[in-house]
Every structure is written in structure tokens, then in C-alpha cells.
Coordinates of C-alpha atoms in Angstrom, one line a residue:
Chain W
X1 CA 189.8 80.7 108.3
X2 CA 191.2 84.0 109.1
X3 CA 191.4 84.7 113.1
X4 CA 189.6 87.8 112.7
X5 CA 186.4 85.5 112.7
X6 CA 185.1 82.8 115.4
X7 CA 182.3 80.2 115.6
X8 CA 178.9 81.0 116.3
X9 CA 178.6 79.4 119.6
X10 CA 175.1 78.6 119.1
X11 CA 176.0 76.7 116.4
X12 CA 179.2 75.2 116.6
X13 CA 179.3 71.5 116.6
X14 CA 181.0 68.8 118.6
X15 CA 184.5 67.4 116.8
X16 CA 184.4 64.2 115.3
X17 CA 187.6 63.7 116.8
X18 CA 186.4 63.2 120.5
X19 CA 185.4 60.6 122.6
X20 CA 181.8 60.3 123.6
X21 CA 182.5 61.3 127.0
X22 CA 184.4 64.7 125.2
X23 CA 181.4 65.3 123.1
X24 CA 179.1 65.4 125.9
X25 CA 181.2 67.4 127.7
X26 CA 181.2 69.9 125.0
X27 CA 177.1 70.1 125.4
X28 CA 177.3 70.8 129.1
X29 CA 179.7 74.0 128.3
X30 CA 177.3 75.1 125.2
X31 CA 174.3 74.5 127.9
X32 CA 175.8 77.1 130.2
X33 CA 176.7 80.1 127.6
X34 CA 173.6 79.9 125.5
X35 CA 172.2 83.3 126.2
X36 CA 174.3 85.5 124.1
X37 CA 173.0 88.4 122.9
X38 CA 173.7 88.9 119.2
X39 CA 173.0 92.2 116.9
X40 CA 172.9 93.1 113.4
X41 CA 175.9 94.2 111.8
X42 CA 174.5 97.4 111.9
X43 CA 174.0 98.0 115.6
X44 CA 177.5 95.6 116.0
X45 CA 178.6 99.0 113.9
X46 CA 176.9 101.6 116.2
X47 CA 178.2 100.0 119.8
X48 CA 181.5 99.8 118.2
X49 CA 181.5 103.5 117.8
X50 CA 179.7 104.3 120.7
X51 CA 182.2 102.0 123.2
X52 CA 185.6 103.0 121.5
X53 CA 184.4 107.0 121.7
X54 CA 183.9 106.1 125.6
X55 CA 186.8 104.3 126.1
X56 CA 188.4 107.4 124.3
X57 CA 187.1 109.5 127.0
X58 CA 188.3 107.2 129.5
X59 CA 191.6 107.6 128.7
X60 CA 191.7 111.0 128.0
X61 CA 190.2 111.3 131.3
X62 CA 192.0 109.1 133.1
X63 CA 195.6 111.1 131.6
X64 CA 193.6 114.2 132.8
X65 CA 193.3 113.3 136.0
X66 CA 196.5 111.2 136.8
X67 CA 197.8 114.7 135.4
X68 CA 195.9 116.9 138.0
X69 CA 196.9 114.3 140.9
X70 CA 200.6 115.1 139.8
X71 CA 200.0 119.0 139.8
X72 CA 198.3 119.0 143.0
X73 CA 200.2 121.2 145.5
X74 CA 202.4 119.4 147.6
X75 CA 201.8 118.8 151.7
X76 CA 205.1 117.6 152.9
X77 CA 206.2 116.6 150.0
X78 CA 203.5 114.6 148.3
X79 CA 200.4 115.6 146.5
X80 CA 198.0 117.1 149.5
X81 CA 195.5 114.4 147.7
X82 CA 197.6 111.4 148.8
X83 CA 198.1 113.0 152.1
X84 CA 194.5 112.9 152.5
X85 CA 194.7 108.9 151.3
X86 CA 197.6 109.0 154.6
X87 CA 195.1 110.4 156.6
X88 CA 191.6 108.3 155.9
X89 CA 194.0 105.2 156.3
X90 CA 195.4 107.2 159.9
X91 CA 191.2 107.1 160.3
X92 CA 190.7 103.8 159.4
X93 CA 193.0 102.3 161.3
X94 CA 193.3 103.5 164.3
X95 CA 190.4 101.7 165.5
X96 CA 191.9 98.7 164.6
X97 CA 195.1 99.1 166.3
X98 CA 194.1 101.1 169.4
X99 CA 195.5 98.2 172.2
X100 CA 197.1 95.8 169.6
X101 CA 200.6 94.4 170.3
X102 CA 203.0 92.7 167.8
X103 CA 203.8 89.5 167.8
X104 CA 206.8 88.1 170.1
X105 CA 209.5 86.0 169.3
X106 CA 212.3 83.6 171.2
X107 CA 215.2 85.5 171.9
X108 CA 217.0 83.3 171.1
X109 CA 215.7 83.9 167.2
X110 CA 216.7 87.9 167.5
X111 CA 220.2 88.9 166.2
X112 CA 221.9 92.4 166.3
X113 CA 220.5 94.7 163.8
X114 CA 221.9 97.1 161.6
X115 CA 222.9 100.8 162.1
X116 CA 220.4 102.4 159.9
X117 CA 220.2 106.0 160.5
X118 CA 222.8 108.7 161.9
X119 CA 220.8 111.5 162.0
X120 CA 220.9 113.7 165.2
X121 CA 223.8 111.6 166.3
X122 CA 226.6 113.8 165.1
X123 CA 227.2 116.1 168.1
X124 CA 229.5 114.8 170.4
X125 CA 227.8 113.6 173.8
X126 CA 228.5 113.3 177.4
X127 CA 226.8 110.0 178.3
X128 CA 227.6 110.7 181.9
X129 CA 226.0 113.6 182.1
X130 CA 223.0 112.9 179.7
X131 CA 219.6 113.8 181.1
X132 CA 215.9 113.7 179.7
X133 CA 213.8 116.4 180.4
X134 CA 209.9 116.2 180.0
X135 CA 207.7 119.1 179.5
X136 CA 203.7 119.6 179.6
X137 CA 201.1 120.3 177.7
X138 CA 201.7 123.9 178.7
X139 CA 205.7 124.3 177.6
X140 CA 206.8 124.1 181.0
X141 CA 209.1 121.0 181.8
X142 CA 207.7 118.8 184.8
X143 CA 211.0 116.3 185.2
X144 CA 214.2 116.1 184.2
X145 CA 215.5 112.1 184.3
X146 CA 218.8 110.5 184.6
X147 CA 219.3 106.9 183.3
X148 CA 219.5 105.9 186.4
X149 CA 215.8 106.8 187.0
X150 CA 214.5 105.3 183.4
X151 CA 216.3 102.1 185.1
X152 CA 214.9 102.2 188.0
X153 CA 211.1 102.0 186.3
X154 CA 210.3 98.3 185.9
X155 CA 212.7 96.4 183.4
X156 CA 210.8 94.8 180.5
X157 CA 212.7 92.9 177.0
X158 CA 210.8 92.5 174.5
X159 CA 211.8 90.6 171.5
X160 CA 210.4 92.1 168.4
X161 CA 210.3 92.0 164.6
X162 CA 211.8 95.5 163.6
X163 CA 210.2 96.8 160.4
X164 CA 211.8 99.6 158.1
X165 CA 209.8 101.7 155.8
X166 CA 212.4 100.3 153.5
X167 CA 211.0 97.1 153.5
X168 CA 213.7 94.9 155.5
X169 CA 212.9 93.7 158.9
X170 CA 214.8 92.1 161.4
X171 CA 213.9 90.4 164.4
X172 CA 215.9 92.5 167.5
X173 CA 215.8 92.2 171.8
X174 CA 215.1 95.2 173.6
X175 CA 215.5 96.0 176.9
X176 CA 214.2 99.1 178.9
X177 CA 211.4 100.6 180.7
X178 CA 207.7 101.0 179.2
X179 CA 207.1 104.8 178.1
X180 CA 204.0 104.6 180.0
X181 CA 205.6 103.8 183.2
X182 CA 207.5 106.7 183.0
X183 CA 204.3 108.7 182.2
X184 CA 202.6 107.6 185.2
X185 CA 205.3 109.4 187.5
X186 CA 203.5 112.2 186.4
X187 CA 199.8 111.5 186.3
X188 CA 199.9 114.1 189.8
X189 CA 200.4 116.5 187.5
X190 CA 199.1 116.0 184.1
X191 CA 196.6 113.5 184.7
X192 CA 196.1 109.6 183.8
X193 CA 196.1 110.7 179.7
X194 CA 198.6 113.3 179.8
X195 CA 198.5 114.7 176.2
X196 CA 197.1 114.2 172.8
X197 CA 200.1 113.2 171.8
X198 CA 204.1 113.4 172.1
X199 CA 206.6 114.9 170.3
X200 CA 210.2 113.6 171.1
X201 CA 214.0 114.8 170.1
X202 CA 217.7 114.7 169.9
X203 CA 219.8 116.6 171.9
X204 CA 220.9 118.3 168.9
X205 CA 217.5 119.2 167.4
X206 CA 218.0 117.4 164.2
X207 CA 215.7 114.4 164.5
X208 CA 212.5 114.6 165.9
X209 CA 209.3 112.3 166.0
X210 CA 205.4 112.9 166.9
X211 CA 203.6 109.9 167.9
X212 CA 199.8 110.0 169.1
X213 CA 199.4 109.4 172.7
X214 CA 197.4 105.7 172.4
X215 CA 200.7 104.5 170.6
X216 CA 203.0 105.6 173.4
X217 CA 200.8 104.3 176.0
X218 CA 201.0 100.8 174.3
X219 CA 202.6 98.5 176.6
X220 CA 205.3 97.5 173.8
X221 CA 206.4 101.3 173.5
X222 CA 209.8 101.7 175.0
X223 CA 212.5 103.1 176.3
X224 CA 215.7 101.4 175.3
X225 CA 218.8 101.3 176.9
X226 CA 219.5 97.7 175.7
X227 CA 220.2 95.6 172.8
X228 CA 220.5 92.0 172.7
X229 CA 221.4 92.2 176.0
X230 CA 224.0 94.7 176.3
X231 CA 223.6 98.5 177.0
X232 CA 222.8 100.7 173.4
X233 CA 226.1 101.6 171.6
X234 CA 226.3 105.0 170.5
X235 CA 225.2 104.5 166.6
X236 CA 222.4 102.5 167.9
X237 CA 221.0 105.4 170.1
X238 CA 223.1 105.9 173.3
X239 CA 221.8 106.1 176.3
X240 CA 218.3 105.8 175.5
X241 CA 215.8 105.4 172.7
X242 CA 212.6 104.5 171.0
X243 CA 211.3 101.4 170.7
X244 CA 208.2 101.0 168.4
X245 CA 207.4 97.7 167.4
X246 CA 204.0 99.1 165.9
X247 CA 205.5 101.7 164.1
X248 CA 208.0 101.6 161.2
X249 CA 211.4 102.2 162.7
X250 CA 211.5 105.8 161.1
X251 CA 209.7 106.8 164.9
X252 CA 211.8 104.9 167.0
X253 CA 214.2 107.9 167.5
X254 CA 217.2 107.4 169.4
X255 CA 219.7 109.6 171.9
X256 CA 216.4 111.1 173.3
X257 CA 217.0 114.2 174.9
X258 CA 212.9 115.2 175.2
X259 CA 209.8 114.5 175.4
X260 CA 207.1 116.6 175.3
X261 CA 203.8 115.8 175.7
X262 CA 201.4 117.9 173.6
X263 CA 197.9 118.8 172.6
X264 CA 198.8 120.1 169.2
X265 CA 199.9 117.1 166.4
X266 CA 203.6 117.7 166.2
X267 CA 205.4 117.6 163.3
X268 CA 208.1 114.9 162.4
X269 CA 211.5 114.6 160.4
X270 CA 210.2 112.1 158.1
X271 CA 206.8 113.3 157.8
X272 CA 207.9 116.4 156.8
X273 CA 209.9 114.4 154.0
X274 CA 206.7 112.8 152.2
X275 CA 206.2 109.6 154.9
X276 CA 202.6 109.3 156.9
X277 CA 202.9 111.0 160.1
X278 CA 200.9 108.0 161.9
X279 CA 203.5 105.7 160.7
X280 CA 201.6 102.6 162.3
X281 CA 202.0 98.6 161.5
Chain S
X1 CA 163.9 96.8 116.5
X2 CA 162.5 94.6 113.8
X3 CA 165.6 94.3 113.1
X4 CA 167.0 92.4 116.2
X5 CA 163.6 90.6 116.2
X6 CA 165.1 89.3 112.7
X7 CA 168.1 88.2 114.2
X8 CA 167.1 86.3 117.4
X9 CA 169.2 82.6 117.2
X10 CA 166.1 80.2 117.2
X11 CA 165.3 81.9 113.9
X12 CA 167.5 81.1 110.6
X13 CA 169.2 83.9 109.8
X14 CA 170.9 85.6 107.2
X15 CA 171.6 89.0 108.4
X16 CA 175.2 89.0 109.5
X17 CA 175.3 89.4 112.8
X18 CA 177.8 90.4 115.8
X19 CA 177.5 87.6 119.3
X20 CA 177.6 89.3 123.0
X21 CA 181.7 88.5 123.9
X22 CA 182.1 90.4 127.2
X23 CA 179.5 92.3 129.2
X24 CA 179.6 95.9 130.3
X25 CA 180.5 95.1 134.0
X26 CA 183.6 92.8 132.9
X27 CA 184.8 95.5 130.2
X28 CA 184.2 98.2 132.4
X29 CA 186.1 96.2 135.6
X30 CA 189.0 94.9 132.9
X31 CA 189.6 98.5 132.1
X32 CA 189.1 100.2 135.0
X33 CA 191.5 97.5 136.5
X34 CA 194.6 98.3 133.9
X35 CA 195.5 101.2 135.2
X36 CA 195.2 100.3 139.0
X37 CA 197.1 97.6 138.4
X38 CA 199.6 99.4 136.8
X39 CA 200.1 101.9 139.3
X40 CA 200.4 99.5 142.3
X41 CA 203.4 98.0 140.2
X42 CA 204.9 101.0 139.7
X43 CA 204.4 102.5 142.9
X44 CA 205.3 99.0 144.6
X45 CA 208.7 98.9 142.7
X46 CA 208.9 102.6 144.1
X47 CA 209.1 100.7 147.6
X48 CA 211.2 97.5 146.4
X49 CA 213.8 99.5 145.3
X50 CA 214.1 101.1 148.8
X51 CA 215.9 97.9 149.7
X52 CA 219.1 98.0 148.0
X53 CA 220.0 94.4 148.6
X54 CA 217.3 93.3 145.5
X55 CA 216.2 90.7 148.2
X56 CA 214.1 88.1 146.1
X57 CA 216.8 88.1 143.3
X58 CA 218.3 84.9 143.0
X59 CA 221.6 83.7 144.1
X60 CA 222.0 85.6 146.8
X61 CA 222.7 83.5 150.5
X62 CA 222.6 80.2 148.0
X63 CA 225.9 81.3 145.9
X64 CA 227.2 84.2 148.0
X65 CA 226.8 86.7 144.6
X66 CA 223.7 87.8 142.7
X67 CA 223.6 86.7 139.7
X68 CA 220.0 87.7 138.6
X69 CA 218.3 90.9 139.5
X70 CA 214.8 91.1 139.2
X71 CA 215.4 94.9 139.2
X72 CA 218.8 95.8 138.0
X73 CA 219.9 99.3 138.1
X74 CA 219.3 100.6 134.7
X75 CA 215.4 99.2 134.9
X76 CA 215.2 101.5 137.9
X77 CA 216.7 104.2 136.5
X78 CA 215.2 104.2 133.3
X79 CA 211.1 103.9 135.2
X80 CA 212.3 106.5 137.5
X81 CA 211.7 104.3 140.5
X82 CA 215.2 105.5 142.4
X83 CA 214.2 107.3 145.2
X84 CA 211.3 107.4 145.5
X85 CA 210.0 105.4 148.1
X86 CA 207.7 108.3 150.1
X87 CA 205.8 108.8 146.5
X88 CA 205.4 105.2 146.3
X89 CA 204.4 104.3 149.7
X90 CA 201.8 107.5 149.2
X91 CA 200.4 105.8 145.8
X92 CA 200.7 102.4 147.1
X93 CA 198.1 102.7 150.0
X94 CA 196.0 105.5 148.1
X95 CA 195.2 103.7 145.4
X96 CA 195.0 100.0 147.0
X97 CA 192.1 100.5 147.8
X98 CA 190.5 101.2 144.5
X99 CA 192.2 98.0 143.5
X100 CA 190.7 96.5 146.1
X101 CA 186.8 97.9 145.2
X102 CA 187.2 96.9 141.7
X103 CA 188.9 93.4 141.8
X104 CA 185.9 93.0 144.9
X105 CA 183.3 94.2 142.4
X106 CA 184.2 91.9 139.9
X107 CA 184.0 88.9 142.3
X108 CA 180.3 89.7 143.2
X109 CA 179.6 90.7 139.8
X110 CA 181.1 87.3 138.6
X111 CA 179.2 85.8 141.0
X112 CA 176.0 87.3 140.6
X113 CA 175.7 86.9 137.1
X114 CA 176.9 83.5 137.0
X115 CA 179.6 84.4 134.8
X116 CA 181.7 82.3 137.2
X117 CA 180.5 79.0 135.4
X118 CA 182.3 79.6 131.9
X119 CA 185.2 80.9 134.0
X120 CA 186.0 78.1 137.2
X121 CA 188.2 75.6 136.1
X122 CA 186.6 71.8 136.2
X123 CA 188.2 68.8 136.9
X124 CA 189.7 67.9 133.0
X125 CA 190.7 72.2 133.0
X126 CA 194.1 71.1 134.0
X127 CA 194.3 68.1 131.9
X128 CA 192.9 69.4 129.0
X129 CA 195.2 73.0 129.4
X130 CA 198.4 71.1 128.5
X131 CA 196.4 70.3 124.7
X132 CA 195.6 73.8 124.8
X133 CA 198.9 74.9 125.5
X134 CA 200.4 72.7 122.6
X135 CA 197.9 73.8 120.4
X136 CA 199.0 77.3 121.1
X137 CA 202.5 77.2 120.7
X138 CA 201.7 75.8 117.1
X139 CA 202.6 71.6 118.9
X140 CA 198.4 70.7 118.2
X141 CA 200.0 67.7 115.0
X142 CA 202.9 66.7 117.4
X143 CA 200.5 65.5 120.1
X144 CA 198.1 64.5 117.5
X145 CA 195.0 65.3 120.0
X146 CA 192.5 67.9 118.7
X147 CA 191.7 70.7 120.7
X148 CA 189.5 69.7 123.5
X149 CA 185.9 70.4 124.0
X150 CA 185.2 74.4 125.3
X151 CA 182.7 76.4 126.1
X152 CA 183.3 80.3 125.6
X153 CA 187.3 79.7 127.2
X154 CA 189.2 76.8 126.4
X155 CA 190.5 75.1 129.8
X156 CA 194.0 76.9 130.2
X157 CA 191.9 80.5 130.1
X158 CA 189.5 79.1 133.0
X159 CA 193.1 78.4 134.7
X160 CA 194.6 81.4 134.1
X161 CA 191.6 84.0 134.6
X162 CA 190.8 82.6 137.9
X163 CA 194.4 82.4 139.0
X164 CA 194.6 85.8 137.7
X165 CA 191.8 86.6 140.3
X166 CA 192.8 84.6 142.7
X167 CA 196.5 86.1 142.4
X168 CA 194.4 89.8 143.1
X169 CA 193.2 88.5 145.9
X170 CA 196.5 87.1 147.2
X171 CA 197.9 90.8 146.5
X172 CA 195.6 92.7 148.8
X173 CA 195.8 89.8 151.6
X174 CA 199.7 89.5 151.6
X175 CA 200.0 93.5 151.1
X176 CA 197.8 93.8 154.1
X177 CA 199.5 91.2 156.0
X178 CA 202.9 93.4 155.4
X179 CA 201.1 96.8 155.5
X180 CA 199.4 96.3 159.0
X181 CA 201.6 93.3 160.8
X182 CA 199.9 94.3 164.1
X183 CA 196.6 95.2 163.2
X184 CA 195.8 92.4 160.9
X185 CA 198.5 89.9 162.4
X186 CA 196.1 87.2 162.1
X187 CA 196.7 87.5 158.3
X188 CA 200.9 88.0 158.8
X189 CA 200.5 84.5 160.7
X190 CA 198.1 82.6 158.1
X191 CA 201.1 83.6 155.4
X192 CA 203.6 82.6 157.7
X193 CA 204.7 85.6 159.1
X194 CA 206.0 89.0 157.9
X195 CA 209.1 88.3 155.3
X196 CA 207.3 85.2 153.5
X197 CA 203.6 87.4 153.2
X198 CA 206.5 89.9 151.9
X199 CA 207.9 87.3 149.7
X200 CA 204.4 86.1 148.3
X201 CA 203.4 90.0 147.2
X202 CA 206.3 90.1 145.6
X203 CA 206.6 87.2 143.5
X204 CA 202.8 87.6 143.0
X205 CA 203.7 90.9 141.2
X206 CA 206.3 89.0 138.9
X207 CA 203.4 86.7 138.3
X208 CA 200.9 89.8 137.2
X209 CA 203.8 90.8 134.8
X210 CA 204.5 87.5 133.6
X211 CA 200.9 87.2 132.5
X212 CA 200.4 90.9 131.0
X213 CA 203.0 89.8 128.5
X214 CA 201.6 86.4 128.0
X215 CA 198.7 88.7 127.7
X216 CA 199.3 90.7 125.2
X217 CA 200.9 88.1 122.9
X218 CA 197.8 86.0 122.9
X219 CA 195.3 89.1 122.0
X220 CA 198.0 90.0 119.4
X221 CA 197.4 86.4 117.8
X222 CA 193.8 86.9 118.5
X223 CA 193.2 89.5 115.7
X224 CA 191.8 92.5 115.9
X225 CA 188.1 92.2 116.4
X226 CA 188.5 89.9 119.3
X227 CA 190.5 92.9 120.6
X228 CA 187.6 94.9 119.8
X229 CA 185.1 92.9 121.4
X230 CA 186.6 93.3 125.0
X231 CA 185.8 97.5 124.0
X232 CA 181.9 96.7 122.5
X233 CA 181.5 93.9 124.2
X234 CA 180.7 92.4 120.4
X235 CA 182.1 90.3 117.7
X236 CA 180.6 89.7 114.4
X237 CA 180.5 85.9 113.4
X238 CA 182.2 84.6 110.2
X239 CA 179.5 85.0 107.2
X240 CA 179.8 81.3 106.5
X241 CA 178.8 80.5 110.1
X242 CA 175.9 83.1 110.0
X243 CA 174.3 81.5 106.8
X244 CA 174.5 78.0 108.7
X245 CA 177.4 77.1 106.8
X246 CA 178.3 74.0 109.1
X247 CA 181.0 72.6 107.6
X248 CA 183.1 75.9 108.4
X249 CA 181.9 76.2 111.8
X250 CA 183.3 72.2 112.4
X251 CA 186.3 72.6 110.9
X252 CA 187.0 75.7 113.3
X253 CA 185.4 74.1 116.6
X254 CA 188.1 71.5 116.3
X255 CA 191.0 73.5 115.6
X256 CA 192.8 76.1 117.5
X257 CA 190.1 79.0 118.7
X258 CA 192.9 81.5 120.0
X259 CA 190.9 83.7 122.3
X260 CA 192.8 85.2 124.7

């Protein structure tokens, strides 16, 4: 019998090969499929054309349209339609995350992680002299810090699975002061939620994150001057960086030299190189 | 329509006819599914290759070297996945979700229609799938068992069509689990934690390639009109079978009824 044909199901028969108990069995699966539809030839003929000119269409279609997704202009680097898909995700889950804190760990599970990521740590720096300075909503700078002050906000470690846009993720110790803390020195003058969000940089200009201001204000956002115990060494961000265990380490910038708080979404060196701006795990 | 009066099944017929196969939501949801499926793969191997290290190819850690790559250098190359990982994070979390709706609508659909009954594995599914398997691989006179009793698919197809679904399923949970660690950390912590959830969507991946070949080899062996029938939904019967031509139709139903 040639494969090109099967068995009527309505009428196919038990094998004489089987048990009883087979036989039976076979009866209970032909009680459950007996309402197939059948159609003359004919028709069988008429579908046939019908279904394969649709599925035609389809992929026509479907090559059409994965074309036009390809030829859409570009928004920092990726088809504005898939920076739309960035956005309604940004949407969706913001809800979701507004308050939410990673998972901790033992220190005693946390190792030293790698250097990743050298950008904006080429100039040479002064560490002695190293100072932050924060600006406002409205340009003007409201502080300038010294280490010294970020260490005298309360000390918090925090011991964290770090996760790379990459796809590796290590679990690191942090120690430093929570971003928010700093922000309330200056709830006098901008208020209790300072900003819409806050754009943060090298000294040197050539790495630079935006993060929206709920994400800063989480309680696991911080400063870093310490890793696994010991103060940061320069390729890991000397004197001070980002933390961000809800955020893929592309935010967590570090050698900050400011942070300015900001009504208007600020742009991002990794954003502006195809990633999604919100960035959020 | 006297004509498909002329052919309903409690009447003897001699009209050839062509029997209902797939319905129009399962074509529709297998098709529609194909090329979702194939983007998150591509777009996911976009991401994988992001991490140089290869991490889930074997020997690494064990034997110090790798000595297997799931993704070796000229596979990358040649699918254009090398640096690429902002695209493919971009396509990855675009078009998840429209993998999501559609494996989602065919769960309800499955569900609703009761389609689930010729599909859900039983208790002699796993049993019986080894005779299916040997039957398959041309073995059926080795084990001298004949094919065992199946309804419209034969037990190792109930296996692997709901493993296939349940696989989907996996996918989106273990690919949320690493997408949103924080948000959804409740699902991170029921895969135990962030690298195996990682490890799982990976190796579930492997699995939905290991199965598109197996695939396509068995719907190959199939012939053309079963091919056909997951288009129209249709396949005509044998003539013998149609003119109540039992000793054919016996002879088959005990052999090997390779529908993929």
C-alpha cells in the first residue's frame, strides 16, 4: 500500500494480532475521533486549491512584511517598529516592577567579577581630588560631593546576582550608600521626587546612562565604592559607581562624575546603540 | 450538496472521498507558529552568541577544553548571528509575545474543542511509543509486536506533540524567568534561580531543533498528501478502503501508519 493513502478511520478494523485488552483499547480511541468530516473528491479538490492559494498568500505576505519590518527606518539603531515593542514592554512592565527588589544571596556565595567594560575610563584621574556634582531639574548644580560625604550616608552591602545583556551573570558584594539617600539631602530643594528621571556620566563624557527616577529611588540602587569588601579598583569604576541589580549591568556606570536629575528622558550610550533605554530585570 | 449528503459515513459509499485530518484552527496555529518559532531561534542565538564562552557546550569546567560547541564559529558566521545581540534582544522580546498568543490560543483551542483527547498521552503512550519507535526505524519484525492500537496518532505522536507544547510553554516561562529576574522572581526561584531557568531555555531550544528535523524526516516518509492535509485540512482515503474493501484497510491498521 503506497503511503500516499491511509485507512478510513471509520472503518479500520482492530488487528488480529492484539490482545483482547489491545482490541478494546483500539475501540475507545475510534469512539473519541468518530466525527470526521469527509468530502467528495471533488470538493477534497476545491479546498485543496482554495488552502494552498491562501497559504500562498501567507507567505508571500508574511516575506512582505518581515521585508517592510527590515526597511523600517531605524530609531537608535533598530527598526522604530521594535523600538515601539521596547517601549510597550517599558509600559507593561513598569507596573510590575515599580518597588520590587532582587533577590539576595550569602556573601559568602559572591566572588569578584569580571572587568567588562572600559569605556569612559581612559582619561587619567585624580582620585584624591575626585568630586560629584549634582545638578536640578533646571541645569543649575545644587551639590558638589566628595567621597567622603557619599561615605558618610548610611553604609548598606548588598550581595546581588549581576546580570549582563550578554547573558552571563555573576553573583557580586557591593558596598556603598543608597542613591536615594543621597537624594534626600536635597529634598529642601527639589522636593521628595526630585525629577522624572536621571541622567548620570563620566568625568570624561564618554559613557553616560538615563535611568527613570522610581528605579533610582529603589532601595537596591547604589552608589558603590566597594567590592567584595574592598574599596573599587580603577577598571571596576573608581571611586564610585552604579549599582543596579534591576537593571542589566549596561546602566550601572561607573567613575561617576554627575548626576543630573531631569524632567526630560535622557538619552543613553547603549540605548543610542540599539539596547532598550528602560533596561529593567 | 447532494453530493456530501451522498457521502455521509453511516451510508455505503462509493464516491471516493477525502476524511477531515487537521482543522482550520490547528493549521492555521501550526503555520502561523513556524515562523514565530523560527525567529525566536534566530534572534535567541543572536543573544547566545553574545556570550563568547559557548556556555552550555560540553566539556567545558568537566575537562578544562571544549570539545563540542553547540554554536561553533562558522554556524554563526554563516546565519549572520555575530554581533548582533541589540537586533536580537529587539526581535526576541517583540515577537515573544506573538509566540506566546499563538501557542496560548492553541491550548484553549485544544481544549475547547476537545482535540486534547486524541492528543494527551495515556497510561500505555509510553509503553506502546517504544513499538512505535521500532516500527519506525524499519525494527517492527525484529520485536515481532505489531503496531499497537491508535486512534488518529499513534502513542509516540501523543508524546511528542504534547511535549512539543509543553516544551512552548517551558520556553515563555524560563524566558520570562531570565527576561524579568525581579519582576517575576517568583518564576526565576520555581526554575531554580537565574542560570538554570537560563540553562532550561536553552536546552529547550536544542530540543525545538532536534524535533523540527525529526520533523521533517517523518512528514518526508509520510508522502505527499499527508503533507497536503496539514494545508486543506483533507486527505482522500485509499479507493479500496472507500468501496469497503476490508481486507486492505486490516492489513494497513496493523502495519506501520507513518503520520507524522
Amino acid at each position: 500500500m503506497s503511503k500516499e493513502q491511509f485507512v478510513d478511520p471509520a472503518t479500520a478494523e482492530p488487528n488480529p494480532q492484539w490482545s483482547e485488552a489491545d482490541a478494546e483499547r483500539f475501540a475507545r480511541y475510534k469512539a473519541v475521533e468518530t466525527e470526521q468530516a469527509r468530502v467528495p473528491l471533488g470538493e477534497y479538490r476545491q479546498r485543496s486549491r482554495r488552502s494552498f492559494l491562501t497559504g500562498a498568500v501567507g507567505i508571500v505576505g508574511s516575506y512582505a512584511g518581515w521585508r517592510w519590518l527590515q526597511g523600517r527606518p531605524e530609531e537608535n539603531r533598530i527598526p522604530d517598529v521594535l523600538r515601539r515593542g521596547h517601549e510597550f514592554n517599558e509600559a507593561l512592565w513598569r507596573p510590575v516592577s515599580a518597588g520590587r527588589t532582587a533577590p539576595t544571596f550569602d556573601r559568602s556565595e559572591s566572588s569578584m567579577i569580571r572587568v567588562n567594560g572600559r569605556i569612559g575610563l581612559e582619561s587619567p584621574i585624580d582620585l584624591d581630588s575626585w568630586e560629584m556634582t549634582i545638578t536640578g531639574p533646571d541645569g543649575s548644580v545644587v551639590g558638589v560631593r566628595t567621597l567622603d560625604d557619599i561615605k558618610e550616608l548610611p553604609k548598606v552591602e548588598l550581595t546581588v546576582e549581576h546580570k549582563c545583556v550578554e547573558g552571563w551573570s555573576h553573583i557580586v558584594t557591593w558596598g556603598g550608600a543608597r542613591f536615594s539617600d543621597l537624594a534626600a539631602l536635597y529634598q529642601d530643594q527639589l522636593g521628595e521626587r526630585p525629577s522624572d528621571f536621571v541622567s548620570l556620566e563620566t568625568p570624561d563624557g564618554e559613557y553616560y546612562v538615563g535611568i527613570d527616577i522610581e528605579s533610582m529611588m529603589n532601595p537596591q540602587m547604589l552608589l558603590a565604592y566597594e567590592l567584595q569588601g574592598e574599596p573599587l579598583d580603577l577598571e571596576h569604576g573608581a571611586p564610585l559607581r552604579l549599582a543596579t541589580p534591576n537593571k542589566y549591568g549596561i546602566k550601572c556606570l561607573k567613575r561617576i562624575a554627575s548626576v543630573a536629575f531631569t524632567n526630560e528622558q535622557p538619552t543613553d550610550y547603549w540605548y543610542e546603540r540599539g539596547y532598550d533605554w528602560y533596561a529593567q530585570l | 450538496m447532494a453530493l456530501v449528503d451522498a457521502s455521509r459515513p453511516e451510508q455505503p459509499t462509493i464516491e471516493p472521498v477525502a476524511v477531515e485530518r487537521h482543522r482550520r484552527g490547528t493549521r492555521w496555529m501550526h503555520w502561523i507558529n513556524f515562523p514565530l518559532l523560527t525567529i525566536m531561534i534566530w534572534s535567541g542565538l543572536r543573544i547566545y552568541w553574545a556570550d563568547l564562552r559557548d556556555p552550555f557546550g560540553f566539556g567545558v569546567g568537566l575537562v578544562g577544553w571544549h570539545w563540542f560547541d553547540f554554536f561553533p564559529d562558522v554556524v554563526n558566521e554563516r546565519l549572520g548571528l555575530e554581533r548582533r545581540l541589540a537586533r536580537g534582544m529587539a526581535f526576541h522580546f517583540t515577537f515573544g509575545w506573538l509566540f506566546t498568543i499563538n501557542g496560548v490560543a492553541y491550548g484553549i483551542y485544544t481544549w475547547r474543542t476537545g482535540l486534547w483527547r486524541r492528543l494527551l498521552p495515556d497510561r500505555h503512550s509510553l509503553k506502546d511509543s517504544l513499538t512505535v519507535v521500532a516500527h519506525d526505524l524499519y525494527l517492527g519484525r525484529l520485536i515481532k509486536r505489531p503496531m499497537p492500537p491508535q486512534g488518529q496518532y499513534n502513542a509516540a505522536q501523543r508524546l511528542t506533540y504534547t511535549f512539543i507544547v509543553v516544551m512552548g510553554g517551558l520556553a515563555v516561562l524560563t524566558g520570562l524567568a531570565i527576561y524579568k529576574p525581579t519582576g517575576v522572581a517568583i518564576i526565576t526561584t520555581m526554575f531554580g534561580g537565574y542560570e538554570t531557568a537560563r540553562a532550561i531555555h536553552f536546552f529547550v531550544t536544542i530540543g525545538f531543533l532536534v524535533f523540527f528535523v525529526i520533523h521533517l524526516l517523518q512528514v518526508a516518509r509520510a508522502g505527499w498528501s499527508n503533507f497536503a492535509s496539514m494545508i486543506s485540512g483533507y486527505q482522500p482515503l485509499a479507493v479500496a478502503d472507500t468501496i469497503g474493501n476490508t481486507d486492505q484497510a486490516n492489513e494497513s491498521s496493523g502495519s506501520e501508519d507513518q503520520t507524522p
